[in-house]
XYZ file of C-alpha atoms in Angstrom:
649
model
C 3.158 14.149 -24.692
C 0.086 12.392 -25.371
C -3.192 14.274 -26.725
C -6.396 13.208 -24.638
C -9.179 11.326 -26.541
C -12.408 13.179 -24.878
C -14.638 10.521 -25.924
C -15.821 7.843 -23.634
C -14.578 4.708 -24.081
C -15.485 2.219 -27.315
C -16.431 -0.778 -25.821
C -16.241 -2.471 -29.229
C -12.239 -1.926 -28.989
C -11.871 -3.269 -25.728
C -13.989 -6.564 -26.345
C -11.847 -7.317 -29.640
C -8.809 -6.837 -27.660
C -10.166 -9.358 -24.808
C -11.271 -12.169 -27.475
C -8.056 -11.378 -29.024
C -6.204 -12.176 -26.086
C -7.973 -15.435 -25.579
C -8.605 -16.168 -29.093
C -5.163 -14.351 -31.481
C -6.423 -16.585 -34.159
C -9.990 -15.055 -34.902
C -8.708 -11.367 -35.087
C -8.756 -10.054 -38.591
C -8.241 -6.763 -40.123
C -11.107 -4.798 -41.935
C -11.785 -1.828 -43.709
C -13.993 0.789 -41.631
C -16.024 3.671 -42.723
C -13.327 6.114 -43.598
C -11.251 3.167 -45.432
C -8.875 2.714 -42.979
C -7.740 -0.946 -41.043
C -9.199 -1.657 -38.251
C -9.364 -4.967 -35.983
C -11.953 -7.027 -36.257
C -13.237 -10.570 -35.335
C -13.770 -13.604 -37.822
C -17.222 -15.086 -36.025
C -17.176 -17.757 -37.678
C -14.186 -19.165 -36.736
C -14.987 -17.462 -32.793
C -18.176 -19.810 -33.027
C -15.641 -22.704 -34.009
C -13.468 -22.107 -31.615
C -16.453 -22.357 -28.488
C -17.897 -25.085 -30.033
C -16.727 -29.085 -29.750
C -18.987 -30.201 -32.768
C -18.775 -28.921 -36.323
C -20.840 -25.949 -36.880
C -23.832 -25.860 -39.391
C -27.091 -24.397 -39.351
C -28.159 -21.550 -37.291
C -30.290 -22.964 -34.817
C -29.660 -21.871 -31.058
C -31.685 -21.105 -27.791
C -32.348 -17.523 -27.609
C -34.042 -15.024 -26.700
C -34.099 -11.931 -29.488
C -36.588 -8.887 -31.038
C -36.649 -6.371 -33.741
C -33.925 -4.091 -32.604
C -31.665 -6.642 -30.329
C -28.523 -6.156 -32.573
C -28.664 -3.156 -33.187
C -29.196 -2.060 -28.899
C -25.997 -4.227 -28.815
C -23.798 -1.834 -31.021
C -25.687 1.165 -29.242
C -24.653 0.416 -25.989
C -20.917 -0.337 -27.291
C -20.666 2.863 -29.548
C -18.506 5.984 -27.946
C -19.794 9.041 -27.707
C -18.492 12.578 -27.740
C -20.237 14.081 -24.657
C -19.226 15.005 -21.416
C -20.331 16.151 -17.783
C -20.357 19.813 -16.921
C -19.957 20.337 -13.235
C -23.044 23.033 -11.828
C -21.880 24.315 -8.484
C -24.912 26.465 -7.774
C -27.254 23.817 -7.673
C -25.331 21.553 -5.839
C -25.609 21.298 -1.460
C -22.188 21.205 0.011
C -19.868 20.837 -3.643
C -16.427 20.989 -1.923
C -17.074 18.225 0.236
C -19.940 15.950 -0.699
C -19.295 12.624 -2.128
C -23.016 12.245 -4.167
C -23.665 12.778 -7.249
C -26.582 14.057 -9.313
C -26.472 13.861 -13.012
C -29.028 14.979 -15.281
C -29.004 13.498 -19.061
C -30.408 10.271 -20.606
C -29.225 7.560 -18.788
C -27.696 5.620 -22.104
C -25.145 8.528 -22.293
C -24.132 9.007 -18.856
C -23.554 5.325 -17.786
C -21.528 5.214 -20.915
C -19.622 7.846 -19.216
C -19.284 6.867 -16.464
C -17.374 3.292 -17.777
C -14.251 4.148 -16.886
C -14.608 6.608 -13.198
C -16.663 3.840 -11.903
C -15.639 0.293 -13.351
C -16.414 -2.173 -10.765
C -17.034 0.267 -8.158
C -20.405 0.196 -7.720
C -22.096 -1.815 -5.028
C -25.353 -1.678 -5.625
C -27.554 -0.625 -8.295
C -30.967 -0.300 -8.080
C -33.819 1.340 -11.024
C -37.272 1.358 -11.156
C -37.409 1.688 -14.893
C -40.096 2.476 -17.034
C -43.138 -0.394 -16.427
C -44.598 -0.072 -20.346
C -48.096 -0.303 -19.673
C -48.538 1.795 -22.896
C -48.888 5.140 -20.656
C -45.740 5.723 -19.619
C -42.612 7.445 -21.294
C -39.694 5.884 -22.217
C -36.098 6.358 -23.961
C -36.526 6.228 -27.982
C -32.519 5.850 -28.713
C -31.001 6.220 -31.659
C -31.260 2.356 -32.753
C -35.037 3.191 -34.040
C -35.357 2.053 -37.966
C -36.833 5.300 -39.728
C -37.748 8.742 -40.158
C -41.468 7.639 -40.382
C -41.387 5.563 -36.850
C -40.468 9.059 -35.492
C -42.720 10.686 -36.581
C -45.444 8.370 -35.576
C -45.110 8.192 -32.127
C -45.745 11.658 -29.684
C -42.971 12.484 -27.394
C -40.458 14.746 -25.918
C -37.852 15.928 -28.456
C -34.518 17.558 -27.316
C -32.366 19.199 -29.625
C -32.591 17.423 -32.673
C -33.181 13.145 -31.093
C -36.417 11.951 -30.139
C -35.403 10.979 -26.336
C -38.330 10.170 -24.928
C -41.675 8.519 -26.267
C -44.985 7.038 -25.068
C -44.863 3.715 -26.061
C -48.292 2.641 -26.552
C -49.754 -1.204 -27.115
C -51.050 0.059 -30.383
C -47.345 0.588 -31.331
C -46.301 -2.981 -33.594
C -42.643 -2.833 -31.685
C -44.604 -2.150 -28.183
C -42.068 -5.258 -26.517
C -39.614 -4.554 -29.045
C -38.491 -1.054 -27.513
C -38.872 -1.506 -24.603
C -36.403 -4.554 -24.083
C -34.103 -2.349 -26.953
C -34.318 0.758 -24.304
C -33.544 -1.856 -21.110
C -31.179 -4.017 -22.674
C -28.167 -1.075 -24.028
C -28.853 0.061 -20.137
C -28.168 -3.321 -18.401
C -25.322 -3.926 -20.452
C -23.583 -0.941 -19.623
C -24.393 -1.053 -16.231
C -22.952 -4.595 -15.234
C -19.455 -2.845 -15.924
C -19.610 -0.818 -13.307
C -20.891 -3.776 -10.641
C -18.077 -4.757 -8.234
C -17.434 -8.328 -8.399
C -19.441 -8.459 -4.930
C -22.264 -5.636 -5.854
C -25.906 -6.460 -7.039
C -28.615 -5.035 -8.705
C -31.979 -5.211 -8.111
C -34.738 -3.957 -10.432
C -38.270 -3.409 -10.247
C -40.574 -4.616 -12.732
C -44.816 -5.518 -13.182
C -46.754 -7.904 -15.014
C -46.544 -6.251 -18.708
C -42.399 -7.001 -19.013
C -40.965 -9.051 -16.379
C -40.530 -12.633 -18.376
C -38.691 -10.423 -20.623
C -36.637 -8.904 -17.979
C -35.991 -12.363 -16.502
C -34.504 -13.422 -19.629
C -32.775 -10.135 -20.283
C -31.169 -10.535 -17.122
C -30.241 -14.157 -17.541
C -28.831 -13.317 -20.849
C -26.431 -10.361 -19.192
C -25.820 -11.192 -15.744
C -26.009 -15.129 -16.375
C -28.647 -17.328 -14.527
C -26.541 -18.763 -12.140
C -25.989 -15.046 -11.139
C -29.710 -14.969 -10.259
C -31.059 -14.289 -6.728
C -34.767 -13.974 -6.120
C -37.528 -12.389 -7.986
C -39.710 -10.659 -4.907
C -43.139 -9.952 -5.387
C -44.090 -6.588 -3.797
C -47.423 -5.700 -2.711
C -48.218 -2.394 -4.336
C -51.897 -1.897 -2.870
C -53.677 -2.681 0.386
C -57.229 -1.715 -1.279
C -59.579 -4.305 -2.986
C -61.564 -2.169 -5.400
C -64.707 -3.516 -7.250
C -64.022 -5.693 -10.012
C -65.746 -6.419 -13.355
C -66.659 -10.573 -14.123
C -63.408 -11.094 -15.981
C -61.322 -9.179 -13.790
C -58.601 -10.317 -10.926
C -56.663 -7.658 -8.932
C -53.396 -7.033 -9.289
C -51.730 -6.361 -5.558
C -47.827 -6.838 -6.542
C -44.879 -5.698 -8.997
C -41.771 -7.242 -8.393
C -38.045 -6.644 -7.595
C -35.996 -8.603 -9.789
C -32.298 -9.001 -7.817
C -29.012 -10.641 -9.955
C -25.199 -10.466 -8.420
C -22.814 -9.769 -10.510
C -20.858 -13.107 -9.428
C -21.879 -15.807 -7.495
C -19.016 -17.000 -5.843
C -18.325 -13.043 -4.408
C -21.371 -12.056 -3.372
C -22.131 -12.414 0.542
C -25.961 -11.423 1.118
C -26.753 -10.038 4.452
C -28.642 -13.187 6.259
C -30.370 -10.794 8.952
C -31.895 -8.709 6.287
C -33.056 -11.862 3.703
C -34.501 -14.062 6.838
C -35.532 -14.815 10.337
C -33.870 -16.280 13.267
C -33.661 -19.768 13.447
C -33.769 -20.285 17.271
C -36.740 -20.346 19.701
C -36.078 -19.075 23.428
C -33.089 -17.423 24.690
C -30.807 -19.698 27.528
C -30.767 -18.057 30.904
C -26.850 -18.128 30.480
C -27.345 -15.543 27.863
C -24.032 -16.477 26.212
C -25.972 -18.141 23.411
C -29.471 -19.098 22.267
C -30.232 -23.150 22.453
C -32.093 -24.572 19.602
C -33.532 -28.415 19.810
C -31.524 -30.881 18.057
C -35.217 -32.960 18.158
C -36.956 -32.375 14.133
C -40.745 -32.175 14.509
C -41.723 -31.080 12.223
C -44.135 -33.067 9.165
C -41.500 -35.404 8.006
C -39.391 -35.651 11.711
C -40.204 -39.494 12.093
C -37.137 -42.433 11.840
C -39.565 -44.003 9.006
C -38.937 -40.700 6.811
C -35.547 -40.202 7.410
C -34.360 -43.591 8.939
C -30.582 -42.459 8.660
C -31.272 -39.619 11.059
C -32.329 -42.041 13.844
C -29.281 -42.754 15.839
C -28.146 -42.629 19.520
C -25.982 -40.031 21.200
C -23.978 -40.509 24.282
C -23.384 -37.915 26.828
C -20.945 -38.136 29.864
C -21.430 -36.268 33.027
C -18.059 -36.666 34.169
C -16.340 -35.017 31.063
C -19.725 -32.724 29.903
C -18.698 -34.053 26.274
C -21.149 -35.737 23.554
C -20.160 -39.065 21.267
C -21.225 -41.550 19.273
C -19.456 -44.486 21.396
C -20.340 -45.102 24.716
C -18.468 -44.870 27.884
C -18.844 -46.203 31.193
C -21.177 -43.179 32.923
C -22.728 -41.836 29.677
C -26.117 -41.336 29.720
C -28.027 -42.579 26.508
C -30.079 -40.098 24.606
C -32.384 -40.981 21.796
C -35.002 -38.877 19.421
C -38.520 -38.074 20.916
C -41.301 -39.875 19.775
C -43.369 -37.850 17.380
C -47.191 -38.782 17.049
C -46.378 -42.098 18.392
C -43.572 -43.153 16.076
C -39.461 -43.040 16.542
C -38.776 -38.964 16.084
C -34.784 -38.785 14.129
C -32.491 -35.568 14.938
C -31.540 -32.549 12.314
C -27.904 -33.897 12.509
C -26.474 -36.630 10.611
C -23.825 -38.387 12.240
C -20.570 -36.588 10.486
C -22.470 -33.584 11.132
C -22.587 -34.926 14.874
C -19.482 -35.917 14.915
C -17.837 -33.082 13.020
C -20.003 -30.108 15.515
C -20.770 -32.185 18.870
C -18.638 -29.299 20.298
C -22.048 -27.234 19.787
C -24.116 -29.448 21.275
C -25.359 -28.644 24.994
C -26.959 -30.556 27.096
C -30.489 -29.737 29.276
C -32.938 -31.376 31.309
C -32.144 -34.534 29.954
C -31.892 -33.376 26.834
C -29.506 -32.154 23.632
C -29.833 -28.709 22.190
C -27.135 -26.679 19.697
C -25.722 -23.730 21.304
C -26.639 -20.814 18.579
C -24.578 -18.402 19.541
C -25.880 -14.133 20.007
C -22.159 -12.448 19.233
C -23.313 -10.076 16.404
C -20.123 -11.258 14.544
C -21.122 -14.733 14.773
C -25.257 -14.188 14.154
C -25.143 -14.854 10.085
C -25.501 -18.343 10.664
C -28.604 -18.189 12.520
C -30.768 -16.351 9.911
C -32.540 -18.804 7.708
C -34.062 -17.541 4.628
C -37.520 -16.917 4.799
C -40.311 -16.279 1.548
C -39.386 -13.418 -1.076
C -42.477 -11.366 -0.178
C -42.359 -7.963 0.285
C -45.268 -7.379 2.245
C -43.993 -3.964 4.102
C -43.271 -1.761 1.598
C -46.850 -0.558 -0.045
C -46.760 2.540 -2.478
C -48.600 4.659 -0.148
C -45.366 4.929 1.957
C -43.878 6.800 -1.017
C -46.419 9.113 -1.616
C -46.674 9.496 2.314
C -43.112 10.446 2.323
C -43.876 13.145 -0.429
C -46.245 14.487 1.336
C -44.028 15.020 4.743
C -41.827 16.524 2.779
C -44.238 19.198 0.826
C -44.041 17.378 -2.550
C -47.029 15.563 -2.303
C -48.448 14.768 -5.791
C -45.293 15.700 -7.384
C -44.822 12.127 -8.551
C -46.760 8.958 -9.511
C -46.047 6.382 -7.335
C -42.876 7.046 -5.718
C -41.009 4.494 -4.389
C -41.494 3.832 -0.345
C -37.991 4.735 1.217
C -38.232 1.366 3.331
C -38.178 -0.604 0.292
C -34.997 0.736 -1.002
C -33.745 1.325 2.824
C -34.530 -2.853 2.691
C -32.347 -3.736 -0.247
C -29.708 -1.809 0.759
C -29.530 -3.818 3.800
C -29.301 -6.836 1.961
C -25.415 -6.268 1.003
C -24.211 -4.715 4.528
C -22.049 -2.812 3.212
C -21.315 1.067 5.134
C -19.355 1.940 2.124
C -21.004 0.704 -0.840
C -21.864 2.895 -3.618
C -24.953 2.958 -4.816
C -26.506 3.878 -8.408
C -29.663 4.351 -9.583
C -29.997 5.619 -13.121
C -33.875 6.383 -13.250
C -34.146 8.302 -10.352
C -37.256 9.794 -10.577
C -38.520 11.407 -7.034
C -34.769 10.683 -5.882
C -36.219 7.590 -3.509
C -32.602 6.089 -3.045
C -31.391 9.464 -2.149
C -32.775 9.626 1.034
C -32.514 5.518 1.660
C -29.022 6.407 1.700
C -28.711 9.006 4.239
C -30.984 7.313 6.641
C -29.343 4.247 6.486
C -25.749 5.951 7.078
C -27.244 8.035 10.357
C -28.643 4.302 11.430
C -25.189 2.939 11.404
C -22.870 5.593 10.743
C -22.316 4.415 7.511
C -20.372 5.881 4.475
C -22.315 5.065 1.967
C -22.219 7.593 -1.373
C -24.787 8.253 -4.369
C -25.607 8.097 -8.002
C -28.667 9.571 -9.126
C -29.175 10.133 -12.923
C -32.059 11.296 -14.259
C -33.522 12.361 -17.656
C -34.454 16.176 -17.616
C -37.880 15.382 -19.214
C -39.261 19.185 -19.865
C -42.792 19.338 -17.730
C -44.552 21.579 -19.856
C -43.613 19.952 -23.214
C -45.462 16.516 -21.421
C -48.485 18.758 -20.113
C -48.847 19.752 -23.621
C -48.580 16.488 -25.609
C -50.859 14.751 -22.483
C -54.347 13.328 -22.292
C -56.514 14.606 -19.685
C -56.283 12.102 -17.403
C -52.214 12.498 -17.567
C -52.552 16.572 -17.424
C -53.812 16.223 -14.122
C -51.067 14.032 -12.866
C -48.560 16.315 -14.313
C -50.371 19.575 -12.978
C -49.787 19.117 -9.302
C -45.680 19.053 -10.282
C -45.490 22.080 -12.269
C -47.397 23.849 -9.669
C -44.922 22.811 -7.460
C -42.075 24.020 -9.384
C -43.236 27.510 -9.958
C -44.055 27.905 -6.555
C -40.628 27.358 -5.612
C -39.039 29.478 -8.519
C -38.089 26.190 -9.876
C -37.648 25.182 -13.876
C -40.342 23.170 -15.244
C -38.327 20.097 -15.022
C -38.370 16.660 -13.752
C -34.931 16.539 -12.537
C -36.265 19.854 -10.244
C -38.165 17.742 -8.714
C -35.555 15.005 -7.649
C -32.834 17.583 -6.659
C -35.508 19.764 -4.309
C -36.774 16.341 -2.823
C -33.150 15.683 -1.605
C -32.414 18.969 0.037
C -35.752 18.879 1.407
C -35.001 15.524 2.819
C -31.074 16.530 3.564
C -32.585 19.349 5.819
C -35.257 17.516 7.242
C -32.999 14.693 8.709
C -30.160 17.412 9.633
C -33.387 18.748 12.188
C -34.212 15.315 13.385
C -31.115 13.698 13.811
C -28.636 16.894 15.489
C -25.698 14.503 16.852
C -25.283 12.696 13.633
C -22.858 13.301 10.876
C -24.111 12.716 7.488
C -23.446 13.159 3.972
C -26.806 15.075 2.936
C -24.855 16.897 -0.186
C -24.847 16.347 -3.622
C -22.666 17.450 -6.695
C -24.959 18.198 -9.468
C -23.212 17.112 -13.194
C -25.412 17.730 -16.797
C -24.492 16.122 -20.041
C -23.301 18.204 -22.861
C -21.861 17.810 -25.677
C -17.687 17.653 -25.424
C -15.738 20.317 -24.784
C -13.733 20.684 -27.724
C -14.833 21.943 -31.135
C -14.945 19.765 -34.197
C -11.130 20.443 -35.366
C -10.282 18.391 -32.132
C -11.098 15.464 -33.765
C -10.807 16.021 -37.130
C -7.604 18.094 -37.497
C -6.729 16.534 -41.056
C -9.567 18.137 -42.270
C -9.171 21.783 -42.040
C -6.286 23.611 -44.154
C -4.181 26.610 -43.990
C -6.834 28.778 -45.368
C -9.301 27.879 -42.524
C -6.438 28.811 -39.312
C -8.513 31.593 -38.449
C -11.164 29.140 -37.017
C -8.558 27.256 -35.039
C -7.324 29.607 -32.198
C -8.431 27.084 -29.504
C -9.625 23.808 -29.983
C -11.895 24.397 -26.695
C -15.476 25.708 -26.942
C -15.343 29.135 -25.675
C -17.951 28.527 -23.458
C -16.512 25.891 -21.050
C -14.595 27.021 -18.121
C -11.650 25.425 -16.439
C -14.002 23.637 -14.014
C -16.139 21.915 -17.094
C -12.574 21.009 -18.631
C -11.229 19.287 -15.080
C -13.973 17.175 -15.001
C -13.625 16.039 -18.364
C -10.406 15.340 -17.505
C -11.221 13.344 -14.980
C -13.673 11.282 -16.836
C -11.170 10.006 -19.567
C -8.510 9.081 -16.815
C -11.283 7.743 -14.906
C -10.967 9.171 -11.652
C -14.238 9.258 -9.472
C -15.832 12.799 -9.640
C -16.775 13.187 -6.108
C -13.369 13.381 -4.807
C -11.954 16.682 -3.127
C -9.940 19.598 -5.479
C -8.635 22.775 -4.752
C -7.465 25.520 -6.972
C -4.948 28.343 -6.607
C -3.463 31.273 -8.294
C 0.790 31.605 -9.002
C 1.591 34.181 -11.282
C -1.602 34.706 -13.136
C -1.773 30.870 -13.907
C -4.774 29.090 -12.247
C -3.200 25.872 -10.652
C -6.049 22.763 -10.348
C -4.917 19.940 -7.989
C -7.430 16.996 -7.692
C -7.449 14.344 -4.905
C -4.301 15.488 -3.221
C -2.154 14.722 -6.831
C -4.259 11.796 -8.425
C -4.415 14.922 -11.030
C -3.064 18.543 -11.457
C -4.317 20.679 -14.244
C -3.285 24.059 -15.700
C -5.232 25.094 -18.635
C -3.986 28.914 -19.035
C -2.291 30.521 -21.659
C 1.176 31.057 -22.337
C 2.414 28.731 -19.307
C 5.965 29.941 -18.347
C 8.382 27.964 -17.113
C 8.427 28.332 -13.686
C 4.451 27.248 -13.593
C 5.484 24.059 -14.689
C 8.515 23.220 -12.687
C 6.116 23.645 -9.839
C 3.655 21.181 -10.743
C 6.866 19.103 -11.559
C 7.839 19.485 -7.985
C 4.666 18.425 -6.494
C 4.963 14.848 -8.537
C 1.652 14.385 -9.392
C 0.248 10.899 -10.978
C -1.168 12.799 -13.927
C -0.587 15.843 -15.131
C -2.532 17.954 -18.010
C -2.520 20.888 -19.507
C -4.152 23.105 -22.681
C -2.818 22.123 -26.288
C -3.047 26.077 -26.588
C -0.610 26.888 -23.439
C 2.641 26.590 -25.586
C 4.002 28.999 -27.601
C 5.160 25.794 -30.011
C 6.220 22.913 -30.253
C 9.845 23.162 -27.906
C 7.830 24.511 -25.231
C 6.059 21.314 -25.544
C 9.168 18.753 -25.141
C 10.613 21.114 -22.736
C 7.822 20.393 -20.321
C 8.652 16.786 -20.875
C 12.050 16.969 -20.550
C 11.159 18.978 -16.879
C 9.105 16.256 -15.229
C 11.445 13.313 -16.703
C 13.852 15.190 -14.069
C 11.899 15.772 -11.136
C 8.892 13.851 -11.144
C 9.400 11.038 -13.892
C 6.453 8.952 -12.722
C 3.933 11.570 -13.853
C 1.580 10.833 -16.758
C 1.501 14.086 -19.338
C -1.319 14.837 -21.489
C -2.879 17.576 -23.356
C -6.131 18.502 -24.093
């Protein structure tokens, strides 16, 4: 019977093991910091091995910054935390399939590696912009004591978390692509193989992005970089001074060859009037356009022949075909949009009209994709004001700083047309994608779930540390929160704005079912006290501190769902609990998991779990009297349900 590891995952481990796989030769055995062999990688010979020429020198194309190497082991390194389930704030917890987590983002997607490998469809964060006002994630990568202390910022317990990273600051770029880089990282893993992401950005970092991006994702896994027009306003300008109008949404795939982008939501149609047939759409096989003349494209000039008798279109003519050629344009030979394999290999398409050809574009939804073309990446629709319009509606005006508009995220979501996708967004903020999501389920009865994470940055701690001009756009939210008896936090904000929104659409929209729940999860540290992990420490003298290895103050709920997190089962899945005998039986997603974590479990407690042949099963280190309690539970589900996984905790 297996002991769990309540850690998340170390990445570190698992890449080793994947180069070692492809690679045996360039694994190697070191010492780590506790003396002990460990696996490692010789790099030298891995840069030998990927390279056809003789290695020497150092010289590469890259892009790098004070701090690069060290976000890399950062976003690698494991971490004993874990996600405490909070059924009173949560809407609808037995049956909702969204999630809100609060904690710093680094933490949670790192816990999240193994629930949600690959299982995301679409991510989408409007991170920090660093124009030098705004807060953003100091993680523990920073060099010193002293570079602490120099910069003002929200502290939790004992780690700076948050800072304001101002252009007086000499690593002002340097963070910043540090704080986005550990997050990117970790987040590809949980793209499907189909999903994308797409990421807003201004002026002050999006080269670095771009390359960022490239560097993780891979530039051939690039889509489009979409300026968005922020402002409709011109306001007076100094002499040196041009007005920004646009950020940008940066969008990768995860890979190329998977990803299928919805054509109807990236373009516009590509024919012009509508056949009185109505079966399909004809489009003119005649180009027109600048460069439509033989003498430009003298390939393109060709004739088609078209019999009556037979209504079919060829190359070759026949004894009634009619002869069709191009139409002149501006006096010269015109050409077609066809060449002739095209011709010959679609002529079945082809229709002809008034003594003419057109291609039959057909209207079957099915068929449609293929008569989108792609049209500019301009977002022209989607100014802020439609956020903070949205706000407003909703009685939260002035509760956020430009909040993103709902149509803009409502937009990208369209873009992978998928009613099941789930969707991520790990800097939440006003909780934007939150309601994209449920309006675009009750538009096409979609199943789409939720993600939100979001950083519970303490609103009087920034009121306190803020300038003036930031006071006042801090003020209007903490008004807001004690009005509604809420904590001064940020996360408040984002939780009330979706149950505001959840009830608002639940009014408007009667006939429709919708998800508008949400399981609320916060990051803590793990569940088990320090002799969990470091048993061999602690001697006989010291057994009075070892009665549980569990922190007293965790419940069976908080342990489940740390359960669930190592075996990496979702978390929004359905679980019910029941009494027999005292013990407190947990069974998640009808058997994925079934959990007892009382004391003293008799016998007949776990024949019944046996019975019900769950694929896991786990129970408390602490529910057996010693250790042939222990193998007799083994030896119980070897007989009746032998393809159940056993672990203790």
């Amino acid at each position: 019977m297996d002991k769990m590891r309540m850690e998340s995952v170390d990445i570190t481990d698992q890449n080793i093991e994947k180069i070692g796989a492809l690679f045996p030769n360039v694994i190697t055995e070191t010492k780590d910091k506790n003396g002990k062999l460990t696996k490692a990688i010789n790099f030298e010979l891995l840069k030998q091995e990927l390279s056809k020429d003789i290695i020497d020198g150092d010289e590469a194309y890259e892009f790098t910054w004070v701090g690069k190497k060290a976000a890399i082991i950062e976003a690698n390194s494991p971490i004993r935390k874990t996600l405490r389930p909070c059924k009173e704030e949560s809407v609808n917890w037995d049956t909702t399939e969204n999630l809100y987590i609060e904690g710093d983002n680094l933490e949670v997607l790192k816990l999240l590696q193994e629930s949600y490998l690959g299982k995301v469809k679409m991510i989408y964060i409007d991170p920090p912009y660093n124009t030098g006002n705004d807060f953003i994630y100091k993680d523990d990568f920073m060099k010193t004591r002293d570079e602490y202390d120099n910069v003002s910022g929200i502290f939790d317990e004992s780690k700076n978390r948050l800072f304001k990273n101002t252009d007086t600051n000499g690593r002002f770029h340097s963070d910043w692509c540090s704080m986005i880089y550990s997050r990117l990282k970790l987040a590809k893993n949980l793209l499907a193989q189909n999903g994308i992401i797409a990421i807003s950005i201004d002026d002050n970092e999006q080269d670095n992005l771009k390359i960022i991006c490239d560097e993780l994702f891979g530039e051939s896994n690039f889509i489009a970089k979409c300026p968005r027009k922020t402002v409709e306003h011109i306001r007076k300008l100094t002499d040196a001074e041009m007005q920004v109008l646009n950020d940008y949404v940066l969008i990768y795939c995860k890979e190329r060859a998977s990803c299928i982008l919805n054509k109807k939501a990236t373009g516009k149609k590509t024919y012009e009037y509508r056949d009185d047939m109505g079966e399909f759409t004809l489009k003119s096989l005649q180009n027109s356009g600048e460069n439509g003349t033989r003498r430009a494209r003298p390939n393109l000039y060709y004739p088609i022949y078209y019999s009556k008798s037979t209504n079919e279109f060829s190359l070759e003519k026949s004894n009634d075909d009619i002869k069709i050629l191009p139409r002149k344009v501006k006096g010269e030979d015109g050409r077609w949009l066809w060449s002739r394999e095209k011709f010959q290999k679609d002529k079945g398409m082809l229709y002809f009209k008034n003594n003419y050809v057109f291609r039959k574009v057909y209207n079957n939804p099915e068929e449609d994709q293929q008569n989108y073309q792609a049209e500019k990446n301009w977002l022209d629709s989607f100014p802020n004001k439609n956020g903070s319009s949205r706000l407003t509606e909703l009685g939260m005006g002035g509760t956020f700083d430009y909040p993103k508009p709902v149509n803009l995220i409502d937009f990208l979501l369209s873009i992978g047309d998928d009613k099941d996708a789930l969707i991520l967004d790990f800097f939440s903020g006003s909780s934007t994608t939150a309601e994209a999501v449920m309006r675009r389920n009750i538009q096409d009865s979609g199943h789409r779930k939720f993600i939100m994470v979001q950083f519970p940055e303490d609103l009087d701690e920034s009121f306190s540390k803020a300038s003036n001009s930031d006071k006042a756009k801090i003020e209007p939210a903490i008004k807001f929160l004690t009005l509604n008896n809420l904590p001064h936090k940020i996360t408040e904000l984002g939780k009330e704005r979706i149950r505001r929104t959840g009830a608002d659409l639940r009014e408007k929209y009667l006939d429709v079912d919708f998800d508008f729940g949400f399981r609320v999860m916060k990051v803590d540290a793990s569940n088990m006290t320090d002799v969990y992990y470091s048993a061999d420490s602690y001697d006989q003298s010291m057994l009075n501190q070892l009665e549980s290895n569990i922190k007293p103050d965790r419940t069976d709920l908080d342990l489940l769902f740390g359960c669930l997190l190592e075996w990496g089962l979702p978390l929004s899945m359905p679980y019910t609990s029941e009494n027999i005998d005292g013990c407190t039986i947990h069974t998640y997603n009808d058997g994925d998991l079934i959990a007892c974590f009382s004391e003293n479990i008799p016998e007949n407690i776990i024949k019944e779990i046996a019975k019900r042949k769950p694929l896991r099963a786990v129970f408390r280190d602490s529910g057996f009297k010693g250790s042939p309690e222990k193998i007799n539970v083994t030896e119980i589900f070897k007989m009746q349900s032998p393809g159940t996984t056993i672990k203790v905790i």
